[in-house]
Amino acid sequence: MNKEFREENNPQAVNKVGEENQNGPSPGEKSTERRLVENAQNGDKKAFGQLIRLHQKKLFRYIYGLTGSFDQTEDIVQETFIKAWKALDRFNPEYAFYPWLAVIARNSAYNQISREEKKESLDRVQEKGFDPVSQELGPLEKLLDSEGKKRFYKALKALPVKFRSVFVLRHFENKSYEEISSFLNVPPGTVDSRLYRARQMLMEALKDLL
Amino acid sequence: MDHGYFKDRISAYYDNNLKPEEQVVIEEHLKECEKCRKLLAEFEKLDRLVEEHSQLGGEKYWEESAKKIEKSLGFEEKTAITEVASSRWFGLTWKLAAVAASVVLLTIVGLHRDEIWKEEKPEKRLKSVPSVVTPTDSVAEIITDELKHARPAEVDEDLADREVQKIEKPKPVGRSGEVVSEEAKIPGIGTSAVTPKKGEPADVGKAPSPAVVERSRDDVAARAKKDLPEPDVVEPIVSDNRLQEAVEKAEEQADLYKSITPEKETEPESLAELREQKDSLTRLMVAEGRWKDKSDLAQSFDGKESKKKVKRTPADIENDLLQTCYKIALLTEDKEEYKSVREIIEKVARDEASPNRELAQSYLRQLSEQN
């Protein structure tokens, strides 16, 4: 089992709507989101479609950061929304919607990694993620409209997964050290050192952009 | 203290993740160490770079992606089926009207059987026609249209006369002498004991000759003697069974499309609904000739093949079928059923000519991952 992605499956352990969350929508958006969630819970497909459009990009960025694979990310994001739709009745609309999606997506990513592990050794997966170590971005390149973005994602993809996962959780998801430690089941000190290492590697790769 | 220690802690300091006493130590060090201040500044720059360069573009892709997800959820599928179904129901209007008309006519015949068999029981004629039997234009037109294909009836002219007076048709066609009016040609109203003989020319609108009328009387008497069935049976009303065929066709189509047309805008939730939908779509695929090899579909094909041509393209139907099979595969716990629907998806995935091939392959990939 890949401990890098082991985490507590606690979808409700997320910010309530209205609580401060740097990553979340603004207060107005929050109330809009809550209405969309409640409408979707009442069977409003259009409302759920809006929720998909509201969150899919951020979710994709997060999962791509974890997996480094465009195809896997596409599948996981799609699967996440399907699972969310099926389980929507169990979601408490008082809470922010994105963190719930993110937990579902992380679990899916974890499941995929577990399956990958059956084929490959743990160390190998940890080192290279799903894709062979490569800076080729593949289809993702079409979604990056500047050279700087391409450089950034190539550098991110080149990071070993144990560093990349910590970096993504911190920078994309604004998770605290304690949360990252809990999600990845590693000591807080390890989060500290891996984050420092990830930052150093990226700064080295992107120093001309800094 | 070792400079390496500070470098490690600068990262945590930047994230405000140090204990207060550690934070004080780092702040003191930063005042003295140019390298660590530079490192801290670079962390800030990296943060901004991540914020700026990690945002994904390609709005068209995201819209397509959202639609793809919605399609997987059956959102678009539902809309499409509803639209098609609506148009089909619209197209079936005349057939449904024919069903309604037949019911009305049967009622009339039932109520008027004594009149129809008047030579046996003339005294039992009904004195009035229930308001429900007043034909509307459309119903009368439909019936008249049906009768255009029917053969000229041998008419009990007296009965026809009486019935014409009772039926309030907006545009009555006049009659003269022994000529039977248009209204009288409405089955069950003016044309009693109609059993036209094949081979005789259609001659709607013309009056039967006195000889024919006479023969009609004889026939009625003969039938009465033979204890023929009560005239509230369809058979004696429309001799060539066209109305019956229309009714059967309408019912057949109604059954078929009812199974793939939700009564309300909700997702089919049960496996039973999905199975029914799958079977209907499979029948449509076979009916369209898109899938000629019925043996491949033996498990889902029940032999009730629809001969009706549909307006939706085979690719659309195949797409719906794919999605339905995928949902069943996700929901079912029956291994045989899973195998059955998976075979259908595999069939499409192998079909190089199919526009749904990629979708099928995607479903297969997802099913493999689910397993």
Short mmCIF file of N, CA, C and O in Angstrom, two decimals, chain A residues 43 45-46 48-50 52-53 56-57 60-61 70 72 74-75 77-79 81-83 85-86 112 115 140 142-150 152-153 167 170-172 176-178 192-193 195-196 198-200 202-203 206 209-210, chain B residues 7-18 39 42-43 45-47 49-59 61-63 65-70 72-75 78 265-267 326 330-331 362-363 365-366 368-371:
data_model
loop_
_atom_site.label_atom_id
_atom_site.label_comp_id
_atom_site.label_asym_id
_atom_site.label_seq_id
_atom_site.Cartn_x
_atom_site.Cartn_y
_atom_site.Cartn_z
N GLY A 43 -32.48 16.85 -7.13
CA GLY A 43 -32.58 16.26 -8.46
C GLY A 43 -32.36 17.21 -9.61
O GLY A 43 -32.57 16.85 -10.76
N LYS A 45 -30.48 18.57 -12.25
CA LYS A 45 -29.27 18.17 -12.98
C LYS A 45 -28.48 19.38 -13.45
O LYS A 45 -27.25 19.35 -13.51
N LYS A 46 -29.20 20.44 -13.79
CA LYS A 46 -28.50 21.64 -14.25
C LYS A 46 -27.64 22.20 -13.12
O LYS A 46 -26.53 22.69 -13.35
N PHE A 48 -26.28 20.53 -10.73
CA PHE A 48 -25.10 19.70 -10.59
C PHE A 48 -24.12 19.96 -11.73
O PHE A 48 -22.91 19.95 -11.53
N GLY A 49 -24.65 20.22 -12.91
CA GLY A 49 -23.79 20.57 -14.04
C GLY A 49 -22.99 21.83 -13.75
O GLY A 49 -21.82 21.94 -14.08
N GLN A 50 -23.63 22.78 -13.07
CA GLN A 50 -22.91 24.00 -12.71
C GLN A 50 -21.83 23.71 -11.66
O GLN A 50 -20.75 24.31 -11.70
N ILE A 52 -20.22 20.97 -11.46
CA ILE A 52 -19.13 20.34 -12.21
C ILE A 52 -18.25 21.42 -12.83
O ILE A 52 -17.02 21.40 -12.70
N ARG A 53 -18.90 22.38 -13.49
CA ARG A 53 -18.14 23.43 -14.16
C ARG A 53 -17.40 24.32 -13.16
O ARG A 53 -16.36 24.89 -13.48
N GLN A 56 -14.40 21.48 -11.59
CA GLN A 56 -13.64 20.45 -12.29
C GLN A 56 -12.20 20.85 -12.57
O GLN A 56 -11.28 20.03 -12.48
N LYS A 57 -12.00 22.13 -12.87
CA LYS A 57 -10.65 22.55 -13.25
C LYS A 57 -9.69 22.46 -12.06
O LYS A 57 -8.58 21.94 -12.16
N PHE A 60 -9.07 18.90 -11.25
CA PHE A 60 -8.15 18.30 -12.23
C PHE A 60 -6.71 18.67 -11.90
O PHE A 60 -5.82 17.83 -11.91
N ARG A 61 -6.50 19.94 -11.60
CA ARG A 61 -5.15 20.41 -11.29
C ARG A 61 -4.58 19.65 -10.08
O ARG A 61 -3.43 19.22 -10.07
N PHE A 70 -2.27 12.58 -17.31
CA PHE A 70 -3.45 13.26 -17.83
C PHE A 70 -4.63 12.30 -17.93
O PHE A 70 -5.74 12.61 -17.48
N GLN A 72 -5.17 9.38 -16.50
CA GLN A 72 -5.65 8.92 -15.19
C GLN A 72 -6.45 10.02 -14.50
O GLN A 72 -7.48 9.77 -13.88
N GLU A 74 -8.12 12.49 -15.89
CA GLU A 74 -9.43 12.63 -16.55
C GLU A 74 -10.41 11.61 -16.00
O GLU A 74 -11.55 11.93 -15.66
N ASP A 75 -9.94 10.37 -15.92
CA ASP A 75 -10.82 9.29 -15.44
C ASP A 75 -11.23 9.52 -13.99
O ASP A 75 -12.39 9.31 -13.62
N VAL A 77 -11.35 12.34 -12.28
CA VAL A 77 -12.26 13.49 -12.12
C VAL A 77 -13.68 13.09 -12.54
O VAL A 77 -14.66 13.39 -11.83
N GLN A 78 -13.78 12.39 -13.64
CA GLN A 78 -15.10 11.94 -14.09
C GLN A 78 -15.72 11.01 -13.05
O GLN A 78 -16.90 11.16 -12.68
N GLU A 79 -14.94 10.08 -12.59
CA GLU A 79 -15.43 9.11 -11.60
C GLU A 79 -15.85 9.82 -10.31
O GLU A 79 -16.84 9.45 -9.67
N PHE A 81 -17.06 12.87 -9.94
CA PHE A 81 -18.36 13.54 -10.06
C PHE A 81 -19.49 12.51 -10.11
O PHE A 81 -20.60 12.77 -9.61
N ILE A 82 -19.23 11.38 -10.72
CA ILE A 82 -20.26 10.33 -10.76
C ILE A 82 -20.54 9.83 -9.33
O ILE A 82 -21.70 9.70 -8.91
N LYS A 83 -19.48 9.61 -8.59
CA LYS A 83 -19.65 9.16 -7.20
C LYS A 83 -20.35 10.24 -6.37
O LYS A 83 -21.21 9.94 -5.54
N TRP A 85 -22.42 12.51 -7.38
CA TRP A 85 -23.85 12.58 -7.74
C TRP A 85 -24.63 11.47 -7.04
O TRP A 85 -25.73 11.68 -6.54
N LYS A 86 -24.02 10.29 -7.03
CA LYS A 86 -24.71 9.16 -6.41
C LYS A 86 -24.83 9.33 -4.89
O LYS A 86 -25.77 8.84 -4.29
N GLN A 112 -6.33 3.92 -7.50
CA GLN A 112 -5.64 3.66 -8.76
C GLN A 112 -4.17 3.34 -8.50
O GLN A 112 -3.59 2.48 -9.13
N ARG A 115 -3.81 -0.11 -7.40
CA ARG A 115 -3.87 -1.06 -8.52
C ARG A 115 -2.55 -1.06 -9.29
O ARG A 115 -2.08 -2.10 -9.74
N LEU A 140 -2.06 17.61 -21.75
CA LEU A 140 -2.13 18.76 -20.84
C LEU A 140 -1.59 20.03 -21.50
O LEU A 140 -2.04 21.14 -21.20
N LYS A 142 -2.12 21.30 -24.20
CA LYS A 142 -3.15 22.11 -24.87
C LYS A 142 -3.88 23.02 -23.90
O LYS A 142 -4.54 23.97 -24.31
N LEU A 143 -3.80 22.68 -22.63
CA LEU A 143 -4.50 23.49 -21.63
C LEU A 143 -3.60 24.55 -21.03
O LEU A 143 -4.00 25.28 -20.13
N LEU A 144 -2.37 24.60 -21.49
CA LEU A 144 -1.40 25.56 -20.94
C LEU A 144 -1.10 26.60 -22.00
O LEU A 144 -0.51 26.29 -23.03
N ASP A 145 -1.53 27.81 -21.73
CA ASP A 145 -1.48 28.84 -22.78
C ASP A 145 -0.24 29.72 -22.70
O ASP A 145 -0.18 30.77 -23.34
N SER A 146 0.74 29.33 -21.92
CA SER A 146 1.97 30.12 -21.91
C SER A 146 3.16 29.19 -21.69
O SER A 146 3.01 28.09 -21.15
N GLU A 147 4.29 29.67 -22.13
CA GLU A 147 5.52 28.89 -21.98
C GLU A 147 5.84 28.70 -20.50
O GLU A 147 6.33 27.64 -20.08
N GLY A 148 5.56 29.74 -19.71
CA GLY A 148 5.83 29.66 -18.27
C GLY A 148 5.02 28.52 -17.62
O GLY A 148 5.55 27.79 -16.77
N LYS A 149 3.79 28.37 -18.02
CA LYS A 149 2.95 27.30 -17.47
C LYS A 149 3.49 25.93 -17.86
O LYS A 149 3.51 24.99 -17.06
N LYS A 150 3.91 25.84 -19.12
CA LYS A 150 4.46 24.56 -19.57
C LYS A 150 5.72 24.22 -18.78
O LYS A 150 5.92 23.07 -18.37
N PHE A 152 6.44 25.22 -15.79
CA PHE A 152 6.08 24.89 -14.41
C PHE A 152 5.59 23.44 -14.31
O PHE A 152 6.03 22.67 -13.45
N TYR A 153 4.69 23.06 -15.22
CA TYR A 153 4.13 21.70 -15.11
C TYR A 153 5.18 20.63 -15.45
O TYR A 153 5.14 19.53 -14.90
N PHE A 167 4.02 18.95 -1.98
CA PHE A 167 3.99 20.28 -2.58
C PHE A 167 2.58 20.63 -3.07
O PHE A 167 2.08 21.74 -2.83
N ARG A 170 0.14 21.29 -0.29
CA ARG A 170 0.39 22.58 0.35
C ARG A 170 0.03 23.75 -0.56
O ARG A 170 -0.66 24.68 -0.16
N HIS A 171 0.51 23.70 -1.80
CA HIS A 171 0.36 24.87 -2.68
C HIS A 171 -0.95 24.90 -3.45
O HIS A 171 -1.49 25.97 -3.69
N PHE A 172 -1.45 23.74 -3.86
CA PHE A 172 -2.70 23.74 -4.62
C PHE A 172 -3.92 23.70 -3.69
O PHE A 172 -4.95 24.30 -3.98
N SER A 176 -2.68 22.31 5.74
CA SER A 176 -1.68 22.57 6.79
C SER A 176 -0.71 21.39 6.88
O SER A 176 -0.99 20.31 6.35
N TYR A 177 0.37 21.60 7.59
CA TYR A 177 1.33 20.52 7.76
C TYR A 177 0.68 19.32 8.46
O TYR A 177 0.95 18.18 8.12
N GLU A 178 -0.18 19.63 9.44
CA GLU A 178 -0.85 18.55 10.17
C GLU A 178 -1.77 17.75 9.24
O GLU A 178 -1.81 16.52 9.30
N ASP A 192 7.70 18.72 6.57
CA ASP A 192 8.55 19.90 6.58
C ASP A 192 9.73 19.74 5.63
O ASP A 192 9.97 20.56 4.73
N SER A 193 10.44 18.64 5.81
CA SER A 193 11.66 18.46 5.00
C SER A 193 11.33 18.19 3.54
O SER A 193 12.04 18.67 2.64
N LEU A 195 8.73 19.24 1.90
CA LEU A 195 8.25 20.47 1.28
C LEU A 195 9.43 21.39 0.95
O LEU A 195 9.48 21.99 -0.13
N TYR A 196 10.36 21.45 1.88
CA TYR A 196 11.56 22.26 1.62
C TYR A 196 12.30 21.74 0.41
O TYR A 196 12.72 22.50 -0.47
N ALA A 198 11.11 19.89 -2.08
CA ALA A 198 10.32 20.12 -3.30
C ALA A 198 10.48 21.56 -3.77
O ALA A 198 10.66 21.83 -4.96
N ARG A 199 10.44 22.48 -2.83
CA ARG A 199 10.58 23.89 -3.19
C ARG A 199 11.95 24.16 -3.79
O ARG A 199 12.09 24.90 -4.78
N GLN A 200 12.94 23.58 -3.18
CA GLN A 200 14.30 23.79 -3.69
C GLN A 200 14.44 23.28 -5.12
O GLN A 200 15.03 23.94 -5.98
N LEU A 202 12.11 22.83 -7.36
CA LEU A 202 11.36 23.65 -8.31
C LEU A 202 12.07 24.99 -8.55
O LEU A 202 12.12 25.49 -9.68
N MET A 203 12.58 25.56 -7.48
CA MET A 203 13.28 26.84 -7.65
C MET A 203 14.49 26.68 -8.54
O MET A 203 14.81 27.56 -9.35
N LEU A 206 13.23 26.35 -12.10
CA LEU A 206 12.53 27.52 -12.64
C LEU A 206 13.21 28.83 -12.25
O LEU A 206 12.57 29.89 -12.26
N LEU A 209 12.67 31.98 -14.04
CA LEU A 209 11.31 32.57 -14.01
C LEU A 209 11.02 33.28 -12.69
O LEU A 209 10.02 34.00 -12.57
N LEU A 210 11.86 33.04 -11.72
CA LEU A 210 11.60 33.62 -10.39
C LEU A 210 11.97 35.10 -10.34
O LEU A 210 12.88 35.54 -11.04
N LYS B 7 18.18 26.66 7.25
CA LYS B 7 17.63 26.52 5.90
C LYS B 7 16.40 25.63 5.91
O LYS B 7 15.39 25.91 5.25
N ASP B 8 16.52 24.52 6.67
CA ASP B 8 15.36 23.61 6.77
C ASP B 8 14.16 24.30 7.40
O ASP B 8 13.02 24.10 6.97
N ARG B 9 14.43 25.11 8.39
CA ARG B 9 13.33 25.71 9.14
C ARG B 9 12.71 26.92 8.42
O ARG B 9 11.59 27.32 8.74
N ILE B 10 13.47 27.50 7.50
CA ILE B 10 12.94 28.67 6.79
C ILE B 10 11.64 28.32 6.05
O ILE B 10 10.70 29.10 6.00
N SER B 11 11.64 27.11 5.50
CA SER B 11 10.45 26.67 4.76
C SER B 11 9.22 26.63 5.69
O SER B 11 8.14 27.13 5.33
N ALA B 12 9.43 26.06 6.88
CA ALA B 12 8.32 25.98 7.84
C ALA B 12 7.99 27.38 8.36
O ALA B 12 6.82 27.69 8.62
N TYR B 13 9.00 28.21 8.52
CA TYR B 13 8.77 29.58 8.97
C TYR B 13 7.91 30.32 7.95
O TYR B 13 6.98 31.06 8.29
N TYR B 14 8.25 30.10 6.68
CA TYR B 14 7.49 30.76 5.60
C TYR B 14 6.02 30.34 5.67
O TYR B 14 5.11 31.14 5.42
N ASP B 15 5.77 29.09 6.05
CA ASP B 15 4.39 28.60 6.14
C ASP B 15 3.77 28.88 7.51
O ASP B 15 2.67 28.39 7.79
N ASN B 16 4.51 29.62 8.33
CA ASN B 16 3.99 29.95 9.67
C ASN B 16 3.66 28.68 10.45
O ASN B 16 2.61 28.58 11.08
N ASN B 17 4.55 27.73 10.34
CA ASN B 17 4.29 26.42 10.94
C ASN B 17 5.33 26.08 12.02
O ASN B 17 5.68 24.93 12.22
N LEU B 18 5.80 27.10 12.69
CA LEU B 18 6.79 26.86 13.75
C LEU B 18 6.18 27.19 15.10
O LEU B 18 5.25 27.99 15.20
N LEU B 39 16.66 33.25 0.58
CA LEU B 39 15.88 32.01 0.43
C LEU B 39 14.40 32.26 0.72
O LEU B 39 13.51 31.80 -0.01
N GLU B 42 12.83 33.94 -2.09
CA GLU B 42 12.60 33.03 -3.23
C GLU B 42 11.36 32.16 -3.00
O GLU B 42 10.64 31.82 -3.94
N PHE B 43 11.14 31.80 -1.75
CA PHE B 43 9.90 31.06 -1.44
C PHE B 43 8.68 31.89 -1.82
O PHE B 43 7.70 31.37 -2.37
N LYS B 45 8.57 34.21 -4.06
CA LYS B 45 8.48 34.28 -5.53
C LYS B 45 7.92 32.98 -6.09
O LYS B 45 7.11 33.00 -7.03
N LEU B 46 8.36 31.88 -5.53
CA LEU B 46 7.86 30.58 -6.00
C LEU B 46 6.35 30.48 -5.77
O LEU B 46 5.61 30.00 -6.63
N ASP B 47 5.94 30.96 -4.64
CA ASP B 47 4.50 30.95 -4.33
C ASP B 47 3.71 31.71 -5.38
O ASP B 47 2.67 31.26 -5.87
N LEU B 49 4.73 32.38 -8.39
CA LEU B 49 4.86 31.68 -9.67
C LEU B 49 3.85 30.52 -9.76
O LEU B 49 3.21 30.32 -10.79
N VAL B 50 3.73 29.80 -8.66
CA VAL B 50 2.77 28.67 -8.65
C VAL B 50 1.36 29.20 -8.86
O VAL B 50 0.58 28.66 -9.66
N GLU B 51 1.05 30.27 -8.16
CA GLU B 51 -0.29 30.86 -8.28
C GLU B 51 -0.59 31.26 -9.72
O GLU B 51 -1.68 31.03 -10.24
N GLU B 52 0.43 31.82 -10.36
CA GLU B 52 0.23 32.34 -11.71
C GLU B 52 0.29 31.25 -12.79
O GLU B 52 -0.49 31.27 -13.74
N HIS B 53 1.22 30.33 -12.62
CA HIS B 53 1.48 29.37 -13.70
C HIS B 53 0.79 28.02 -13.54
O HIS B 53 0.92 27.17 -14.40
N SER B 54 0.10 27.82 -12.45
CA SER B 54 -0.56 26.50 -12.29
C SER B 54 -2.00 26.53 -12.79
O SER B 54 -2.65 25.50 -12.86
N GLN B 55 -2.48 27.73 -13.14
CA GLN B 55 -3.87 27.83 -13.61
C GLN B 55 -3.99 27.22 -15.00
O GLN B 55 -3.18 27.50 -15.88
N LEU B 56 -5.00 26.41 -15.17
CA LEU B 56 -5.20 25.73 -16.45
C LEU B 56 -6.14 26.53 -17.34
O LEU B 56 -7.11 27.12 -16.87
N GLY B 57 -5.81 26.55 -18.61
CA GLY B 57 -6.65 27.26 -19.58
C GLY B 57 -7.49 26.25 -20.36
O GLY B 57 -7.82 25.17 -19.85
N GLY B 58 -7.78 26.60 -21.61
CA GLY B 58 -8.52 25.67 -22.47
C GLY B 58 -9.98 25.54 -22.09
O GLY B 58 -10.45 24.44 -21.80
N GLU B 59 -10.68 26.66 -22.09
CA GLU B 59 -12.08 26.65 -21.65
C GLU B 59 -12.94 25.67 -22.46
O GLU B 59 -13.86 25.05 -21.93
N TYR B 61 -12.07 22.88 -23.67
CA TYR B 61 -11.86 21.53 -23.14
C TYR B 61 -12.72 21.30 -21.90
O TYR B 61 -13.33 20.24 -21.73
N TRP B 62 -12.79 22.29 -21.01
CA TRP B 62 -13.53 22.11 -19.76
C TRP B 62 -15.02 21.98 -20.00
O TRP B 62 -15.71 21.23 -19.31
N GLU B 63 -15.50 22.73 -20.99
CA GLU B 63 -16.93 22.61 -21.31
C GLU B 63 -17.22 21.22 -21.87
O GLU B 63 -18.21 20.58 -21.49
N SER B 65 -15.46 18.60 -21.30
CA SER B 65 -15.27 17.67 -20.19
C SER B 65 -16.53 17.60 -19.33
O SER B 65 -16.98 16.51 -18.94
N ALA B 66 -17.09 18.78 -19.04
CA ALA B 66 -18.31 18.82 -18.21
C ALA B 66 -19.45 18.08 -18.92
O ALA B 66 -20.20 17.33 -18.29
N LYS B 67 -19.54 18.29 -20.23
CA LYS B 67 -20.60 17.61 -20.97
C LYS B 67 -20.39 16.10 -20.97
O LYS B 67 -21.35 15.32 -20.91
N LYS B 68 -19.13 15.72 -21.06
CA LYS B 68 -18.82 14.29 -21.04
C LYS B 68 -19.24 13.67 -19.70
O LYS B 68 -19.82 12.58 -19.66
N ILE B 69 -18.95 14.40 -18.64
CA ILE B 69 -19.34 13.90 -17.32
C ILE B 69 -20.86 13.83 -17.22
O ILE B 69 -21.42 12.86 -16.73
N GLU B 70 -21.51 14.88 -17.70
CA GLU B 70 -22.98 14.89 -17.66
C GLU B 70 -23.55 13.74 -18.47
O GLU B 70 -24.53 13.11 -18.08
N SER B 72 -22.04 10.90 -18.99
CA SER B 72 -21.82 9.69 -18.19
C SER B 72 -22.89 9.53 -17.12
O SER B 72 -23.26 8.42 -16.76
N LEU B 73 -23.34 10.66 -16.63
CA LEU B 73 -24.38 10.63 -15.59
C LEU B 73 -25.77 10.44 -16.19
O LEU B 73 -26.74 10.31 -15.47
N GLY B 74 -25.82 10.47 -17.51
CA GLY B 74 -27.11 10.27 -18.17
C GLY B 74 -27.93 11.53 -18.29
O GLY B 74 -29.09 11.48 -18.65
N PHE B 75 -27.32 12.69 -17.99
CA PHE B 75 -28.09 13.93 -18.06
C PHE B 75 -28.50 14.24 -19.50
O PHE B 75 -29.66 14.48 -19.78
N LYS B 78 -30.84 11.66 -21.16
CA LYS B 78 -32.24 11.79 -20.76
C LYS B 78 -32.96 12.83 -21.60
O LYS B 78 -34.03 12.60 -22.12
N GLU B 265 -38.89 13.92 -15.56
CA GLU B 265 -37.47 14.20 -15.80
C GLU B 265 -36.60 13.68 -14.66
O GLU B 265 -35.96 14.43 -13.96
N THR B 266 -36.61 12.40 -14.49
CA THR B 266 -35.75 11.84 -13.46
C THR B 266 -34.92 10.73 -14.06
O THR B 266 -35.29 10.10 -15.02
N GLU B 267 -33.80 10.54 -13.46
CA GLU B 267 -32.89 9.48 -13.88
C GLU B 267 -33.50 8.14 -13.54
O GLU B 267 -34.03 7.96 -12.45
N TYR B 326 -23.51 0.49 -19.53
CA TYR B 326 -22.45 0.87 -18.58
C TYR B 326 -23.04 1.05 -17.18
O TYR B 326 -22.48 0.58 -16.18
N LEU B 330 -22.28 -1.08 -13.77
CA LEU B 330 -21.84 -0.48 -12.50
C LEU B 330 -22.74 -0.93 -11.34
O LEU B 330 -22.27 -1.07 -10.22
N LEU B 331 -24.00 -1.14 -11.65
CA LEU B 331 -24.96 -1.38 -10.57
C LEU B 331 -25.20 -2.86 -10.28
O LEU B 331 -25.45 -3.24 -9.14
N SER B 362 -13.65 3.67 -23.53
CA SER B 362 -13.51 4.37 -22.26
C SER B 362 -14.30 3.66 -21.15
O SER B 362 -13.81 3.48 -20.03
N TYR B 363 -15.49 3.21 -21.50
CA TYR B 363 -16.30 2.48 -20.51
C TYR B 363 -15.61 1.18 -20.10
O TYR B 363 -15.59 0.83 -18.92
N ARG B 365 -12.50 0.56 -20.14
CA ARG B 365 -11.35 0.88 -19.30
C ARG B 365 -11.82 1.16 -17.87
O ARG B 365 -11.23 0.67 -16.90
N GLN B 366 -12.90 1.92 -17.76
CA GLN B 366 -13.39 2.26 -16.43
C GLN B 366 -13.92 1.02 -15.70
O GLN B 366 -13.72 0.87 -14.50
N SER B 368 -12.85 -2.00 -16.15
CA SER B 368 -11.69 -2.78 -15.74
C SER B 368 -11.09 -2.21 -14.47
O SER B 368 -10.71 -2.95 -13.56
N GLU B 369 -11.08 -0.88 -14.42
CA GLU B 369 -10.53 -0.25 -13.22
C GLU B 369 -11.43 -0.50 -12.01
O GLU B 369 -10.96 -0.71 -10.90
N GLN B 370 -12.72 -0.49 -12.25
CA GLN B 370 -13.65 -0.76 -11.15
C GLN B 370 -13.42 -2.15 -10.58
O GLN B 370 -13.52 -2.37 -9.39
N ASN B 371 -13.12 -3.07 -11.48
CA ASN B 371 -12.92 -4.45 -11.02
C ASN B 371 -11.63 -4.60 -10.25
O ASN B 371 -11.39 -5.57 -9.59
#
